[in-house]
Short mmCIF file of N, CA and C in Angstrom, two decimals:
data_model
loop_
_atom_site.label_atom_id
_atom_site.label_comp_id
_atom_site.label_asym_id
_atom_site.label_seq_id
_atom_site.Cartn_x
_atom_site.Cartn_y
_atom_site.Cartn_z
N UNK E 1 1.18 0.30 -22.66
CA UNK E 1 0.64 1.61 -22.45
C UNK E 1 -0.48 1.50 -21.43
N UNK E 2 -0.63 2.49 -20.62
CA UNK E 2 -1.72 2.56 -19.66
C UNK E 2 -2.55 3.81 -19.92
N UNK E 3 -3.86 3.68 -19.83
CA UNK E 3 -4.72 4.84 -20.01
C UNK E 3 -5.71 4.96 -18.86
N UNK E 4 -5.95 6.21 -18.45
CA UNK E 4 -6.96 6.49 -17.45
C UNK E 4 -8.31 6.51 -18.15
N UNK E 5 -9.32 5.87 -17.54
CA UNK E 5 -10.63 5.75 -18.17
C UNK E 5 -11.74 6.18 -17.22
N UNK E 6 -12.87 6.55 -17.81
CA UNK E 6 -14.04 6.96 -17.04
C UNK E 6 -14.83 5.74 -16.58
N UNK E 7 -15.10 4.82 -17.51
CA UNK E 7 -15.91 3.62 -17.22
C UNK E 7 -15.06 2.39 -17.54
N UNK E 8 -14.39 1.86 -16.54
CA UNK E 8 -13.43 0.78 -16.75
C UNK E 8 -14.10 -0.50 -17.26
N UNK E 9 -15.32 -0.80 -16.80
CA UNK E 9 -16.01 -2.00 -17.27
C UNK E 9 -16.37 -1.89 -18.75
N UNK E 10 -16.86 -0.74 -19.15
CA UNK E 10 -17.22 -0.50 -20.56
C UNK E 10 -15.97 -0.57 -21.44
N UNK E 11 -14.88 0.04 -20.97
CA UNK E 11 -13.64 0.05 -21.76
C UNK E 11 -13.04 -1.36 -21.86
N UNK E 12 -13.04 -2.11 -20.76
CA UNK E 12 -12.51 -3.47 -20.79
C UNK E 12 -13.34 -4.33 -21.74
N UNK E 13 -14.65 -4.18 -21.69
CA UNK E 13 -15.53 -4.95 -22.58
C UNK E 13 -15.22 -4.61 -24.04
N UNK E 14 -15.04 -3.33 -24.34
CA UNK E 14 -14.74 -2.93 -25.72
C UNK E 14 -13.43 -3.56 -26.19
N UNK E 15 -12.37 -3.40 -25.39
CA UNK E 15 -11.07 -3.92 -25.81
C UNK E 15 -11.06 -5.45 -25.90
N UNK E 16 -11.85 -6.12 -25.08
CA UNK E 16 -11.92 -7.59 -25.13
C UNK E 16 -12.84 -8.07 -26.25
N UNK E 17 -14.05 -7.53 -26.31
CA UNK E 17 -15.06 -8.04 -27.24
C UNK E 17 -14.86 -7.53 -28.67
N UNK E 18 -14.34 -6.32 -28.82
CA UNK E 18 -14.20 -5.74 -30.14
C UNK E 18 -12.78 -5.88 -30.68
N UNK E 19 -11.80 -5.61 -29.86
CA UNK E 19 -10.42 -5.60 -30.32
C UNK E 19 -9.75 -6.96 -30.15
N UNK E 20 -10.24 -7.80 -29.24
CA UNK E 20 -9.70 -9.14 -29.09
C UNK E 20 -8.68 -9.34 -27.99
N UNK E 21 -8.62 -8.42 -27.05
CA UNK E 21 -7.76 -8.61 -25.88
C UNK E 21 -8.42 -9.59 -24.91
N UNK E 22 -7.62 -10.14 -23.99
CA UNK E 22 -8.15 -10.88 -22.85
C UNK E 22 -7.63 -10.20 -21.59
N UNK E 23 -8.41 -10.32 -20.52
CA UNK E 23 -7.97 -9.79 -19.22
C UNK E 23 -6.95 -10.76 -18.65
N UNK E 24 -5.73 -10.29 -18.43
CA UNK E 24 -4.70 -11.15 -17.86
C UNK E 24 -4.61 -10.99 -16.35
N UNK E 25 -5.11 -9.88 -15.83
CA UNK E 25 -5.14 -9.62 -14.39
C UNK E 25 -6.01 -8.40 -14.14
N UNK E 26 -6.47 -8.28 -12.91
CA UNK E 26 -7.17 -7.07 -12.50
C UNK E 26 -7.16 -7.00 -10.99
N UNK E 27 -7.34 -5.80 -10.49
CA UNK E 27 -7.34 -5.63 -9.04
C UNK E 27 -7.44 -4.16 -8.69
N UNK E 28 -7.02 -3.84 -7.47
CA UNK E 28 -7.02 -2.46 -6.99
C UNK E 28 -5.56 -2.06 -6.77
N UNK E 29 -5.17 -0.97 -7.40
CA UNK E 29 -3.79 -0.48 -7.29
C UNK E 29 -3.55 0.12 -5.91
N UNK E 30 -2.29 0.30 -5.57
CA UNK E 30 -1.94 0.84 -4.24
C UNK E 30 -2.50 2.23 -4.02
N UNK E 31 -2.79 2.95 -5.10
CA UNK E 31 -3.35 4.30 -4.97
C UNK E 31 -4.88 4.30 -4.97
N UNK E 32 -5.50 3.10 -4.95
CA UNK E 32 -6.94 2.97 -4.76
C UNK E 32 -7.78 2.82 -6.00
N UNK E 33 -7.22 2.96 -7.18
CA UNK E 33 -7.99 2.84 -8.41
C UNK E 33 -8.06 1.39 -8.87
N UNK E 34 -9.18 1.03 -9.50
CA UNK E 34 -9.25 -0.29 -10.15
C UNK E 34 -8.31 -0.27 -11.34
N UNK E 35 -7.73 -1.43 -11.61
CA UNK E 35 -6.77 -1.53 -12.71
C UNK E 35 -7.01 -2.86 -13.42
N UNK E 36 -7.04 -2.83 -14.75
CA UNK E 36 -7.27 -4.02 -15.56
C UNK E 36 -6.11 -4.15 -16.55
N UNK E 37 -5.47 -5.32 -16.58
CA UNK E 37 -4.36 -5.60 -17.48
C UNK E 37 -4.89 -6.43 -18.65
N UNK E 38 -4.56 -6.02 -19.88
CA UNK E 38 -5.06 -6.68 -21.09
C UNK E 38 -3.90 -7.11 -21.98
N UNK E 39 -4.08 -8.24 -22.67
CA UNK E 39 -3.06 -8.69 -23.61
C UNK E 39 -3.70 -9.42 -24.79
N UNK E 40 -2.98 -9.45 -25.89
CA UNK E 40 -3.31 -10.26 -27.06
C UNK E 40 -2.16 -11.22 -27.36
N UNK E 41 -1.19 -11.27 -26.47
CA UNK E 41 0.03 -12.02 -26.72
C UNK E 41 0.41 -12.82 -25.47
N UNK E 42 0.45 -14.15 -25.57
CA UNK E 42 0.79 -14.95 -24.40
C UNK E 42 2.23 -14.74 -23.92
N UNK E 43 3.04 -14.06 -24.70
CA UNK E 43 4.40 -13.75 -24.28
C UNK E 43 4.45 -12.49 -23.43
N UNK E 44 3.37 -11.69 -23.42
CA UNK E 44 3.34 -10.42 -22.71
C UNK E 44 2.24 -10.42 -21.66
N UNK E 45 2.60 -10.16 -20.40
CA UNK E 45 1.58 -10.10 -19.34
C UNK E 45 0.53 -9.06 -19.68
N UNK E 46 0.96 -7.90 -20.14
CA UNK E 46 -0.01 -6.89 -20.57
C UNK E 46 0.59 -6.01 -21.66
N UNK E 47 -0.28 -5.63 -22.57
CA UNK E 47 0.06 -4.68 -23.61
C UNK E 47 -0.69 -3.38 -23.40
N UNK E 48 -1.76 -3.46 -22.65
CA UNK E 48 -2.58 -2.29 -22.36
C UNK E 48 -3.08 -2.40 -20.93
N UNK E 49 -3.05 -1.27 -20.22
CA UNK E 49 -3.55 -1.22 -18.85
C UNK E 49 -4.62 -0.14 -18.78
N UNK E 50 -5.77 -0.49 -18.21
CA UNK E 50 -6.85 0.47 -17.98
C UNK E 50 -6.87 0.81 -16.49
N UNK E 51 -6.90 2.10 -16.17
CA UNK E 51 -6.92 2.57 -14.79
C UNK E 51 -8.13 3.48 -14.64
N UNK E 52 -9.02 3.17 -13.67
CA UNK E 52 -10.22 3.99 -13.53
C UNK E 52 -9.92 5.28 -12.78
N UNK E 53 -10.89 6.18 -12.81
CA UNK E 53 -10.77 7.43 -12.07
C UNK E 53 -10.66 8.67 -12.92
N UNK E 54 -10.71 8.53 -14.25
CA UNK E 54 -10.64 9.71 -15.11
C UNK E 54 -11.95 10.49 -15.00
N UNK E 55 -11.89 11.76 -14.63
CA UNK E 55 -13.11 12.57 -14.61
C UNK E 55 -13.65 12.77 -16.02
N UNK E 56 -14.97 12.87 -16.14
CA UNK E 56 -15.58 13.02 -17.46
C UNK E 56 -15.17 14.31 -18.16
N UNK E 57 -14.88 15.35 -17.40
CA UNK E 57 -14.56 16.64 -18.00
C UNK E 57 -13.06 16.93 -18.02
N UNK E 58 -12.24 15.91 -17.97
CA UNK E 58 -10.80 16.09 -17.89
C UNK E 58 -10.24 16.67 -19.19
N UNK E 59 -9.24 17.52 -19.04
CA UNK E 59 -8.63 18.12 -20.23
C UNK E 59 -7.18 17.65 -20.41
N UNK E 60 -6.71 16.71 -19.57
CA UNK E 60 -5.34 16.23 -19.69
C UNK E 60 -5.29 14.93 -20.49
N UNK E 61 -4.09 14.55 -20.87
CA UNK E 61 -3.88 13.30 -21.61
C UNK E 61 -4.28 12.11 -20.75
N UNK E 62 -4.89 11.14 -21.38
CA UNK E 62 -5.28 9.93 -20.66
C UNK E 62 -4.18 8.87 -20.67
N UNK E 63 -3.05 9.16 -21.28
CA UNK E 63 -1.94 8.21 -21.27
C UNK E 63 -1.35 8.19 -19.87
N UNK E 64 -1.33 7.01 -19.27
CA UNK E 64 -0.83 6.86 -17.90
C UNK E 64 0.69 6.70 -17.89
N UNK E 65 1.23 5.91 -18.81
CA UNK E 65 2.68 5.71 -18.86
C UNK E 65 3.09 5.17 -20.22
N UNK E 66 4.36 5.34 -20.52
CA UNK E 66 4.98 4.77 -21.71
C UNK E 66 5.91 3.68 -21.21
N UNK E 67 5.74 2.46 -21.70
CA UNK E 67 6.53 1.32 -21.21
C UNK E 67 7.46 0.80 -22.30
N UNK E 68 8.69 0.49 -21.91
CA UNK E 68 9.69 -0.03 -22.83
C UNK E 68 10.27 -1.31 -22.25
N UNK E 69 10.12 -2.41 -22.99
CA UNK E 69 10.64 -3.70 -22.54
C UNK E 69 12.12 -3.80 -22.89
N UNK E 70 12.92 -4.21 -21.92
CA UNK E 70 14.35 -4.41 -22.11
C UNK E 70 14.66 -5.90 -22.15
N UNK E 71 15.86 -6.22 -22.61
CA UNK E 71 16.24 -7.62 -22.80
C UNK E 71 16.73 -8.33 -21.54
N UNK E 72 17.30 -7.59 -20.59
CA UNK E 72 17.91 -8.28 -19.45
C UNK E 72 17.92 -7.39 -18.21
N UNK E 73 18.12 -8.04 -17.08
CA UNK E 73 18.25 -7.32 -15.81
C UNK E 73 19.48 -6.40 -15.86
N UNK E 74 20.54 -6.84 -16.51
CA UNK E 74 21.72 -5.97 -16.65
C UNK E 74 21.39 -4.71 -17.44
N UNK E 75 20.55 -4.83 -18.47
CA UNK E 75 20.11 -3.64 -19.21
C UNK E 75 19.37 -2.68 -18.30
N UNK E 76 18.51 -3.22 -17.43
CA UNK E 76 17.76 -2.38 -16.50
C UNK E 76 18.73 -1.66 -15.55
N UNK E 77 19.72 -2.39 -15.06
CA UNK E 77 20.73 -1.78 -14.18
C UNK E 77 21.50 -0.68 -14.92
N UNK E 78 21.84 -0.94 -16.19
CA UNK E 78 22.55 0.06 -16.99
C UNK E 78 21.71 1.32 -17.15
N UNK E 79 20.41 1.15 -17.41
CA UNK E 79 19.54 2.32 -17.57
C UNK E 79 19.42 3.09 -16.26
N UNK E 80 19.41 2.41 -15.14
CA UNK E 80 19.38 3.11 -13.86
C UNK E 80 20.59 4.03 -13.75
N UNK E 81 21.76 3.52 -14.09
CA UNK E 81 22.98 4.34 -14.05
C UNK E 81 22.88 5.51 -15.02
N UNK E 82 22.37 5.27 -16.22
CA UNK E 82 22.23 6.34 -17.22
C UNK E 82 21.29 7.42 -16.71
N UNK E 83 20.16 7.01 -16.13
CA UNK E 83 19.20 7.99 -15.61
C UNK E 83 19.81 8.83 -14.50
N UNK E 84 20.51 8.18 -13.58
CA UNK E 84 21.16 8.90 -12.48
C UNK E 84 22.22 9.85 -13.02
N UNK E 85 23.04 9.36 -13.96
CA UNK E 85 24.10 10.19 -14.55
C UNK E 85 23.54 11.41 -15.27
N UNK E 86 22.29 11.31 -15.74
CA UNK E 86 21.67 12.42 -16.46
C UNK E 86 20.75 13.27 -15.59
N UNK E 87 20.84 13.08 -14.30
CA UNK E 87 20.11 13.93 -13.37
C UNK E 87 18.62 13.67 -13.27
N UNK E 88 18.17 12.51 -13.74
CA UNK E 88 16.75 12.19 -13.63
C UNK E 88 16.44 11.91 -12.16
N UNK E 89 15.38 12.53 -11.67
CA UNK E 89 15.01 12.34 -10.27
C UNK E 89 13.73 11.52 -10.17
N UNK E 90 13.38 11.17 -8.96
CA UNK E 90 12.15 10.43 -8.67
C UNK E 90 12.10 9.08 -9.40
N UNK E 91 13.22 8.38 -9.41
CA UNK E 91 13.29 7.05 -10.02
C UNK E 91 12.81 6.04 -9.00
N UNK E 92 11.83 5.22 -9.38
CA UNK E 92 11.34 4.15 -8.52
C UNK E 92 11.79 2.81 -9.07
N UNK E 93 12.34 1.97 -8.21
CA UNK E 93 12.71 0.60 -8.56
C UNK E 93 11.63 -0.31 -7.98
N UNK E 94 10.95 -1.06 -8.86
CA UNK E 94 9.78 -1.84 -8.42
C UNK E 94 9.90 -3.29 -8.88
N UNK E 95 9.55 -4.19 -7.96
CA UNK E 95 9.46 -5.62 -8.26
C UNK E 95 7.97 -5.96 -8.33
N UNK E 96 7.49 -6.28 -9.53
CA UNK E 96 6.09 -6.66 -9.72
C UNK E 96 5.88 -8.17 -9.65
N UNK E 97 6.94 -8.91 -9.41
CA UNK E 97 6.84 -10.37 -9.41
C UNK E 97 7.00 -10.92 -10.81
N UNK E 98 6.20 -10.43 -11.74
CA UNK E 98 6.31 -10.89 -13.13
C UNK E 98 7.25 -10.00 -13.96
N UNK E 99 7.68 -8.89 -13.37
CA UNK E 99 8.60 -7.97 -14.05
C UNK E 99 9.35 -7.13 -13.01
N UNK E 100 10.55 -6.72 -13.40
CA UNK E 100 11.32 -5.74 -12.63
C UNK E 100 11.25 -4.44 -13.40
N UNK E 101 10.97 -3.34 -12.72
CA UNK E 101 10.71 -2.08 -13.41
C UNK E 101 11.43 -0.90 -12.79
N UNK E 102 11.72 0.07 -13.66
CA UNK E 102 12.12 1.41 -13.26
C UNK E 102 11.02 2.35 -13.73
N UNK E 103 10.55 3.22 -12.85
CA UNK E 103 9.58 4.24 -13.22
C UNK E 103 10.21 5.61 -12.97
N UNK E 104 10.00 6.52 -13.91
CA UNK E 104 10.56 7.86 -13.76
C UNK E 104 9.79 8.82 -14.68
N UNK E 105 9.81 10.12 -14.34
CA UNK E 105 9.12 11.08 -15.19
C UNK E 105 10.05 11.63 -16.28
N UNK E 106 9.46 11.95 -17.44
CA UNK E 106 10.22 12.69 -18.43
C UNK E 106 10.19 14.18 -18.03
N UNK E 107 10.83 15.06 -18.80
CA UNK E 107 10.88 16.47 -18.39
C UNK E 107 9.52 17.15 -18.25
N UNK E 108 8.48 16.63 -18.91
CA UNK E 108 7.15 17.23 -18.78
C UNK E 108 6.26 16.45 -17.82
N UNK E 109 6.82 15.49 -17.11
CA UNK E 109 6.07 14.77 -16.10
C UNK E 109 5.34 13.54 -16.58
N UNK E 110 5.54 13.13 -17.84
CA UNK E 110 4.94 11.88 -18.33
C UNK E 110 5.72 10.72 -17.74
N UNK E 111 5.01 9.70 -17.26
CA UNK E 111 5.68 8.57 -16.63
C UNK E 111 6.20 7.60 -17.68
N UNK E 112 7.41 7.12 -17.46
CA UNK E 112 8.05 6.14 -18.33
C UNK E 112 8.39 4.93 -17.46
N UNK E 113 8.19 3.74 -18.02
CA UNK E 113 8.57 2.50 -17.35
C UNK E 113 9.54 1.75 -18.25
N UNK E 114 10.69 1.37 -17.72
CA UNK E 114 11.58 0.40 -18.34
C UNK E 114 11.40 -0.88 -17.55
N UNK E 115 11.22 -2.02 -18.22
CA UNK E 115 10.98 -3.25 -17.48
C UNK E 115 11.61 -4.46 -18.16
N UNK E 116 11.80 -5.49 -17.34
CA UNK E 116 12.31 -6.78 -17.78
C UNK E 116 11.41 -7.85 -17.19
N UNK E 117 10.99 -8.80 -18.00
CA UNK E 117 10.18 -9.91 -17.50
C UNK E 117 11.00 -10.80 -16.58
N UNK E 118 10.32 -11.39 -15.59
CA UNK E 118 10.94 -12.40 -14.72
C UNK E 118 10.46 -13.77 -15.19
N UNK E 119 11.01 -14.85 -14.67
CA UNK E 119 10.54 -16.19 -15.04
C UNK E 119 9.25 -16.60 -14.34
N UNK E 120 8.64 -15.67 -13.59
CA UNK E 120 7.51 -16.02 -12.74
C UNK E 120 6.25 -15.26 -13.14
N UNK E 121 5.11 -15.80 -12.74
CA UNK E 121 3.85 -15.07 -12.81
C UNK E 121 3.44 -14.75 -11.39
N UNK E 122 2.98 -13.54 -11.19
CA UNK E 122 2.43 -13.13 -9.90
C UNK E 122 1.18 -12.31 -10.21
N UNK E 123 0.09 -12.62 -9.52
CA UNK E 123 -1.15 -11.88 -9.78
C UNK E 123 -0.89 -10.39 -9.56
N UNK E 124 -1.54 -9.60 -10.36
CA UNK E 124 -1.36 -8.15 -10.34
C UNK E 124 -2.63 -7.47 -9.85
N UNK E 125 -2.51 -6.30 -9.26
CA UNK E 125 -1.28 -5.55 -9.08
C UNK E 125 -0.42 -6.09 -7.95
N UNK E 126 0.87 -5.98 -8.14
CA UNK E 126 1.88 -6.35 -7.14
C UNK E 126 2.99 -5.30 -7.26
N UNK E 127 3.33 -4.68 -6.17
CA UNK E 127 4.33 -3.60 -6.21
C UNK E 127 5.16 -3.66 -4.93
N UNK E 128 6.36 -4.22 -5.06
CA UNK E 128 7.28 -4.34 -3.94
C UNK E 128 8.58 -3.62 -4.30
N UNK E 129 9.35 -3.22 -3.29
CA UNK E 129 10.62 -2.54 -3.57
C UNK E 129 11.60 -3.47 -4.30
N UNK E 130 12.43 -2.86 -5.13
CA UNK E 130 13.48 -3.56 -5.87
C UNK E 130 14.79 -2.83 -5.58
N UNK E 131 15.85 -3.58 -5.37
CA UNK E 131 17.16 -2.99 -5.13
C UNK E 131 18.11 -3.49 -6.21
N UNK E 132 18.30 -2.67 -7.24
CA UNK E 132 19.13 -3.08 -8.37
C UNK E 132 20.62 -3.09 -8.04
N UNK E 133 20.99 -2.68 -6.82
CA UNK E 133 22.40 -2.80 -6.42
C UNK E 133 22.73 -4.24 -6.02
N UNK E 134 21.70 -5.07 -5.82
CA UNK E 134 21.93 -6.48 -5.50
C UNK E 134 22.36 -7.23 -6.76
N UNK E 135 22.94 -8.41 -6.55
CA UNK E 135 23.33 -9.25 -7.68
C UNK E 135 22.08 -9.82 -8.36
N UNK E 136 22.25 -10.27 -9.59
CA UNK E 136 21.13 -10.88 -10.31
C UNK E 136 20.59 -12.08 -9.54
N UNK E 137 21.47 -12.89 -8.97
CA UNK E 137 21.04 -14.05 -8.20
C UNK E 137 20.22 -13.67 -6.97
N UNK E 138 20.65 -12.61 -6.28
CA UNK E 138 19.91 -12.15 -5.10
C UNK E 138 18.53 -11.63 -5.48
N UNK E 139 18.47 -10.87 -6.57
CA UNK E 139 17.19 -10.32 -7.02
C UNK E 139 16.25 -11.45 -7.44
N UNK E 140 16.77 -12.39 -8.21
CA UNK E 140 15.96 -13.52 -8.67
C UNK E 140 15.43 -14.33 -7.49
N UNK E 141 16.26 -14.63 -6.51
CA UNK E 141 15.84 -15.42 -5.35
C UNK E 141 14.78 -14.68 -4.54
N UNK E 142 14.95 -13.37 -4.36
CA UNK E 142 13.98 -12.59 -3.59
C UNK E 142 12.64 -12.54 -4.32
N UNK E 143 12.68 -12.35 -5.63
CA UNK E 143 11.45 -12.28 -6.41
C UNK E 143 10.73 -13.63 -6.40
N UNK E 144 11.46 -14.71 -6.58
CA UNK E 144 10.82 -16.03 -6.56
C UNK E 144 10.17 -16.30 -5.21
N UNK E 145 10.86 -15.98 -4.12
CA UNK E 145 10.28 -16.19 -2.78
C UNK E 145 9.01 -15.36 -2.60
N UNK E 146 9.04 -14.11 -3.06
CA UNK E 146 7.86 -13.25 -2.96
C UNK E 146 6.70 -13.86 -3.76
N UNK E 147 6.98 -14.28 -4.98
CA UNK E 147 5.92 -14.83 -5.84
C UNK E 147 5.34 -16.12 -5.26
N UNK E 148 6.19 -16.96 -4.72
CA UNK E 148 5.71 -18.22 -4.14
C UNK E 148 4.80 -17.99 -2.93
N UNK E 149 4.93 -16.85 -2.29
CA UNK E 149 4.09 -16.52 -1.14
C UNK E 149 2.78 -15.83 -1.53
N UNK E 150 2.60 -15.55 -2.81
CA UNK E 150 1.38 -14.90 -3.28
C UNK E 150 0.43 -15.95 -3.85
N UNK E 151 -0.84 -15.64 -3.81
CA UNK E 151 -1.87 -16.53 -4.35
C UNK E 151 -1.66 -16.74 -5.85
N UNK E 152 -1.78 -17.98 -6.30
CA UNK E 152 -1.76 -18.28 -7.73
C UNK E 152 -0.39 -18.36 -8.36
N UNK E 153 0.65 -18.62 -7.60
CA UNK E 153 2.00 -18.69 -8.16
C UNK E 153 2.10 -19.77 -9.23
N UNK E 154 2.61 -19.39 -10.39
CA UNK E 154 2.97 -20.32 -11.46
C UNK E 154 4.17 -19.72 -12.20
N UNK E 155 4.78 -20.51 -13.05
CA UNK E 155 5.89 -19.99 -13.85
C UNK E 155 5.33 -19.12 -14.98
N UNK E 156 6.19 -18.28 -15.53
CA UNK E 156 5.79 -17.45 -16.67
C UNK E 156 5.33 -18.34 -17.83
N UNK E 157 6.02 -19.45 -18.07
CA UNK E 157 5.65 -20.31 -19.20
C UNK E 157 4.27 -20.94 -18.98
N UNK E 158 3.94 -21.32 -17.75
CA UNK E 158 2.59 -21.84 -17.47
C UNK E 158 1.54 -20.76 -17.68
N UNK E 159 1.84 -19.56 -17.23
CA UNK E 159 0.91 -18.44 -17.41
C UNK E 159 0.71 -18.17 -18.91
N UNK E 160 1.82 -18.17 -19.67
CA UNK E 160 1.73 -17.91 -21.11
C UNK E 160 0.85 -18.95 -21.80
N UNK E 161 0.97 -20.20 -21.42
CA UNK E 161 0.14 -21.25 -22.02
C UNK E 161 -1.33 -21.03 -21.70
N UNK E 162 -1.64 -20.63 -20.48
CA UNK E 162 -3.05 -20.39 -20.13
C UNK E 162 -3.62 -19.21 -20.91
N UNK E 163 -2.82 -18.18 -21.12
CA UNK E 163 -3.29 -17.03 -21.92
C UNK E 163 -3.40 -17.43 -23.38
N UNK E 164 -2.46 -18.24 -23.87
CA UNK E 164 -2.51 -18.72 -25.26
C UNK E 164 -3.82 -19.47 -25.51
N UNK E 165 -4.21 -20.31 -24.57
CA UNK E 165 -5.47 -21.06 -24.69
C UNK E 165 -6.68 -20.12 -24.68
N UNK E 166 -6.66 -19.12 -23.79
CA UNK E 166 -7.78 -18.18 -23.72
C UNK E 166 -7.89 -17.35 -24.99
N UNK E 167 -6.75 -16.92 -25.53
CA UNK E 167 -6.77 -16.15 -26.78
C UNK E 167 -7.28 -17.03 -27.91
N UNK E 168 -6.80 -18.27 -27.97
CA UNK E 168 -7.25 -19.19 -29.01
C UNK E 168 -8.74 -19.45 -28.95
N UNK E 169 -9.31 -19.50 -27.76
CA UNK E 169 -10.74 -19.79 -27.63
C UNK E 169 -11.62 -18.66 -28.12
N UNK E 170 -11.11 -17.43 -28.16
CA UNK E 170 -11.95 -16.33 -28.66
C UNK E 170 -11.70 -16.02 -30.12
N UNK E 171 -10.61 -16.51 -30.67
CA UNK E 171 -10.26 -16.19 -32.06
C UNK E 171 -10.68 -17.27 -33.04
N UNK E 172 -10.90 -18.48 -32.56
CA UNK E 172 -11.14 -19.58 -33.50
C UNK E 172 -12.44 -20.28 -33.23
#
């Protein structure tokens, strides 16, 4: 889940110091807002995303998106077909390096993300085009090449171990 926040530093501190999350990544999103990724699980890059820029007097929902993890790249491809067959518009196919995602609005404009983890870690935010019409091998090779060209490339399993150690250091 992602939420828009007024004071991103205060919110990140609360979720880390009080709730027990760790910052798995942070940076500036393509739309200019600071973004902080938080997790309590070394198997998940993020379980919560904080995005700054929420006005103090806002009357809209602070939920940025609803995310659903899928089991495979084929599942993601199947959902793309289902969305198209059902007339869903504004579908974005995104390669985050650490995940392949589909983003689309529900009928009331709430953003939904369907995603599948990749075998790689790539520092976030990372947002490159994804073409789900390509074969799984082509997508995997393109994503790996992209990740290897980014700062801090490691495998997902190496990243998970580093997060596991960080979580263990604050809990025990």
